[in-house]
Amino acid sequence: MPILVCGSLAFDTIMTFEGRFAEQILPSQLHILNVSFLVPGLRREYGGCAGNIAYGLRQLGAQAVPLAMLGNDGQEYLERLQALGVDTSHVSKAADSYTAQAMIMTDRDNNQITAFHPGAMSMAHDNPVPPRSDLSVAIISPDGREAMLTHARQLHAAGVPFVFDPGQGLPMFNGEELRQFIELATWVTLNDYEAQMLCDRTGLTLDAIATQVKGLIVTLGAQGCDVWDGANKVHVPGVAASEVVDPTGCGDAFRAALLHGLEQGWPLQRCVELGNRMGATKIASRGGQNYTLN
């Protein structure tokens, strides 16, 4: 059955600076900062959480239905999704905005400077959860702030079970809003840093959060995941990658596998095991949508 993916569609422009940022920036002159970096390496990737998750779901043979916004420059991305077999009937376009874009510059020490333009993503709340009876499960992944709040309420009202995975969008919400997300969600998943922030802002422990949802997952990078399935907590070991090339989109590959397993009715631990394998596969490829499953 179809899986609804609420989240962002974005273009990632990735630049490589062969020097070190620290050698170009004078600490004593930060008040008049004016620097320029020569970037011989540049590539453009398809990105955004909804796009990356949809890509992963198609790799698994699942039906992906993104609920997302593109800008007036997004036709190429729309056609790519359609070529992958993604249902784009709920991808809308904002005529007066660009598609969300991240511009990421990395130096030789893997330090990064990132600029993010939300563009059409800021209007994602104008694209409501569709009144479809065939949706098996959904996810609230990083998106526009109002869209995440609105879509969570709409999914709950429609009776569609969903995963709340705020990712880098978590700092946008206060404690009351985060507690509301937990009350509406069926499952919650975060990395260990986000989990600590969620606890700090809501005043709840992870054990307390786990009692309010069907399942709670805290990812620990290469160390695997801690999983609360009801009151039971287990640790699921990580999977070693064949090589570490690029972590971009690793979390989205995990999300895709998790959703696929949930749609299939698997136990949560089995879903997470597949997520760990998907993440290890993705990290060995550059970009969020260039890996293939063996």
PDB file of N, CA, C and O in Angstrom, residues 9 18 24-27 30 38 41 85 90 96 132 152 160 164 166 198 205 242 249 281 283:
ATOM      1  N   LEU A   9      11.659  18.771  -0.643  1.00  0.00           N
ATOM      2  CA  LEU A   9      12.370  18.476  -1.880  1.00  0.00           C
ATOM      3  C   LEU A   9      13.352  19.619  -2.084  1.00  0.00           C
ATOM      4  O   LEU A   9      12.967  20.790  -1.987  1.00  0.00           O
ATOM      5  N   GLU A  18      39.791  23.345  -1.531  1.00  0.00           N
ATOM      6  CA  GLU A  18      40.959  22.490  -1.310  1.00  0.00           C
ATOM      7  C   GLU A  18      41.861  22.975  -0.176  1.00  0.00           C
ATOM      8  O   GLU A  18      42.787  22.263   0.219  1.00  0.00           O
ATOM      9  N   GLN A  24      42.008  31.013   6.071  1.00  0.00           N
ATOM     10  CA  GLN A  24      41.485  32.134   5.297  1.00  0.00           C
ATOM     11  C   GLN A  24      40.761  33.173   6.149  1.00  0.00           C
ATOM     12  O   GLN A  24      40.485  34.281   5.685  1.00  0.00           O
ATOM     13  N   ILE A  25      40.417  32.777   7.367  1.00  0.00           N
ATOM     14  CA  ILE A  25      39.634  33.656   8.244  1.00  0.00           C
ATOM     15  C   ILE A  25      40.520  34.122   9.397  1.00  0.00           C
ATOM     16  O   ILE A  25      41.053  33.303  10.162  1.00  0.00           O
ATOM     17  N   LEU A  26      40.680  35.427   9.529  1.00  0.00           N
ATOM     18  CA  LEU A  26      41.491  36.002  10.600  1.00  0.00           C
ATOM     19  C   LEU A  26      40.595  36.312  11.799  1.00  0.00           C
ATOM     20  O   LEU A  26      39.709  37.169  11.702  1.00  0.00           O
ATOM     21  N   PRO A  27      40.784  35.623  12.922  1.00  0.00           N
ATOM     22  CA  PRO A  27      39.920  35.852  14.086  1.00  0.00           C
ATOM     23  C   PRO A  27      39.864  37.307  14.525  1.00  0.00           C
ATOM     24  O   PRO A  27      38.818  37.793  14.961  1.00  0.00           O
ATOM     25  N   LEU A  30      37.130  39.489  12.372  1.00  0.00           N
ATOM     26  CA  LEU A  30      35.779  38.976  12.140  1.00  0.00           C
ATOM     27  C   LEU A  30      34.744  40.090  12.013  1.00  0.00           C
ATOM     28  O   LEU A  30      33.701  39.901  11.390  1.00  0.00           O
ATOM     29  N   LEU A  38      37.987  29.771  -3.615  1.00  0.00           N
ATOM     30  CA  LEU A  38      38.011  29.139  -4.920  1.00  0.00           C
ATOM     31  C   LEU A  38      37.611  27.675  -4.742  1.00  0.00           C
ATOM     32  O   LEU A  38      38.238  26.947  -3.973  1.00  0.00           O
ATOM     33  N   GLY A  41      35.945  21.976  -7.179  1.00  0.00           N
ATOM     34  CA  GLY A  41      34.983  20.878  -7.241  1.00  0.00           C
ATOM     35  C   GLY A  41      33.576  21.353  -6.935  1.00  0.00           C
ATOM     36  O   GLY A  41      33.347  22.018  -5.920  1.00  0.00           O
ATOM     37  N   GLY A  85       9.280   6.056 -10.736  1.00  0.00           N
ATOM     38  CA  GLY A  85       8.038   5.377 -10.384  1.00  0.00           C
ATOM     39  C   GLY A  85       7.375   5.924  -9.141  1.00  0.00           C
ATOM     40  O   GLY A  85       6.534   5.265  -8.532  1.00  0.00           O
ATOM     41  N   HIS A  90       0.787  14.465  -5.450  1.00  0.00           N
ATOM     42  CA  HIS A  90       0.635  15.406  -4.331  1.00  0.00           C
ATOM     43  C   HIS A  90       1.890  16.262  -4.139  1.00  0.00           C
ATOM     44  O   HIS A  90       2.130  16.796  -3.052  1.00  0.00           O
ATOM     45  N   ASP A  96       6.032  31.394  -7.650  1.00  0.00           N
ATOM     46  CA  ASP A  96       6.838  32.585  -7.373  1.00  0.00           C
ATOM     47  C   ASP A  96       8.047  32.309  -6.487  1.00  0.00           C
ATOM     48  O   ASP A  96       8.631  33.238  -5.922  1.00  0.00           O
ATOM     49  N   ARG A 132      -7.145  10.307   1.087  1.00  0.00           N
ATOM     50  CA  ARG A 132      -7.030   8.995   0.462  1.00  0.00           C
ATOM     51  C   ARG A 132      -7.238   7.909   1.504  1.00  0.00           C
ATOM     52  O   ARG A 132      -6.722   8.000   2.621  1.00  0.00           O
ATOM     53  N   ALA A 152       0.866  16.851  10.782  1.00  0.00           N
ATOM     54  CA  ALA A 152       0.724  15.923  11.907  1.00  0.00           C
ATOM     55  C   ALA A 152      -0.725  15.892  12.397  1.00  0.00           C
ATOM     56  O   ALA A 152      -1.289  14.816  12.645  1.00  0.00           O
ATOM     57  N   VAL A 160      -4.366   8.023  10.014  1.00  0.00           N
ATOM     58  CA  VAL A 160      -3.213   7.424   9.338  1.00  0.00           C
ATOM     59  C   VAL A 160      -2.053   7.358  10.335  1.00  0.00           C
ATOM     60  O   VAL A 160      -1.588   8.396  10.819  1.00  0.00           O
ATOM     61  N   PHE A 164       7.011  10.299  13.567  1.00  0.00           N
ATOM     62  CA  PHE A 164       7.497  11.666  13.772  1.00  0.00           C
ATOM     63  C   PHE A 164       9.009  11.608  13.835  1.00  0.00           C
ATOM     64  O   PHE A 164       9.585  11.022  14.743  1.00  0.00           O
ATOM     65  N   PRO A 166      11.681  14.473  13.397  1.00  0.00           N
ATOM     66  CA  PRO A 166      11.899  15.897  13.127  1.00  0.00           C
ATOM     67  C   PRO A 166      13.283  16.235  12.606  1.00  0.00           C
ATOM     68  O   PRO A 166      13.475  17.282  11.979  1.00  0.00           O
ATOM     69  N   LEU A 198      15.060  16.733  22.645  1.00  0.00           N
ATOM     70  CA  LEU A 198      13.625  16.488  22.854  1.00  0.00           C
ATOM     71  C   LEU A 198      13.316  16.330  24.332  1.00  0.00           C
ATOM     72  O   LEU A 198      12.331  16.893  24.836  1.00  0.00           O
ATOM     73  N   THR A 205      11.433  11.984  29.922  1.00  0.00           N
ATOM     74  CA  THR A 205      12.522  11.043  29.691  1.00  0.00           C
ATOM     75  C   THR A 205      12.187  10.194  28.468  1.00  0.00           C
ATOM     76  O   THR A 205      11.030  10.136  28.025  1.00  0.00           O
ATOM     77  N   SER A 242      30.879  -0.768   3.728  1.00  0.00           N
ATOM     78  CA  SER A 242      32.035  -1.241   2.979  1.00  0.00           C
ATOM     79  C   SER A 242      33.090  -0.149   2.870  1.00  0.00           C
ATOM     80  O   SER A 242      34.292  -0.431   2.865  1.00  0.00           O
ATOM     81  N   GLY A 249      22.230  11.977   3.396  1.00  0.00           N
ATOM     82  CA  GLY A 249      21.090  11.128   3.075  1.00  0.00           C
ATOM     83  C   GLY A 249      21.061   9.796   3.783  1.00  0.00           C
ATOM     84  O   GLY A 249      20.145   8.994   3.566  1.00  0.00           O
ATOM     85  N   THR A 281      24.605   0.937   3.291  1.00  0.00           N
ATOM     86  CA  THR A 281      24.709   0.910   1.825  1.00  0.00           C
ATOM     87  C   THR A 281      24.824   2.317   1.273  1.00  0.00           C
ATOM     88  O   THR A 281      25.656   2.603   0.406  1.00  0.00           O
ATOM     89  N   ILE A 283      25.863   5.128   2.710  1.00  0.00           N
ATOM     90  CA  ILE A 283      27.045   5.893   3.106  1.00  0.00           C
ATOM     91  C   ILE A 283      28.254   5.570   2.228  1.00  0.00           C
ATOM     92  O   ILE A 283      29.214   6.329   2.172  1.00  0.00           O
TER      93      ILE A 283
END
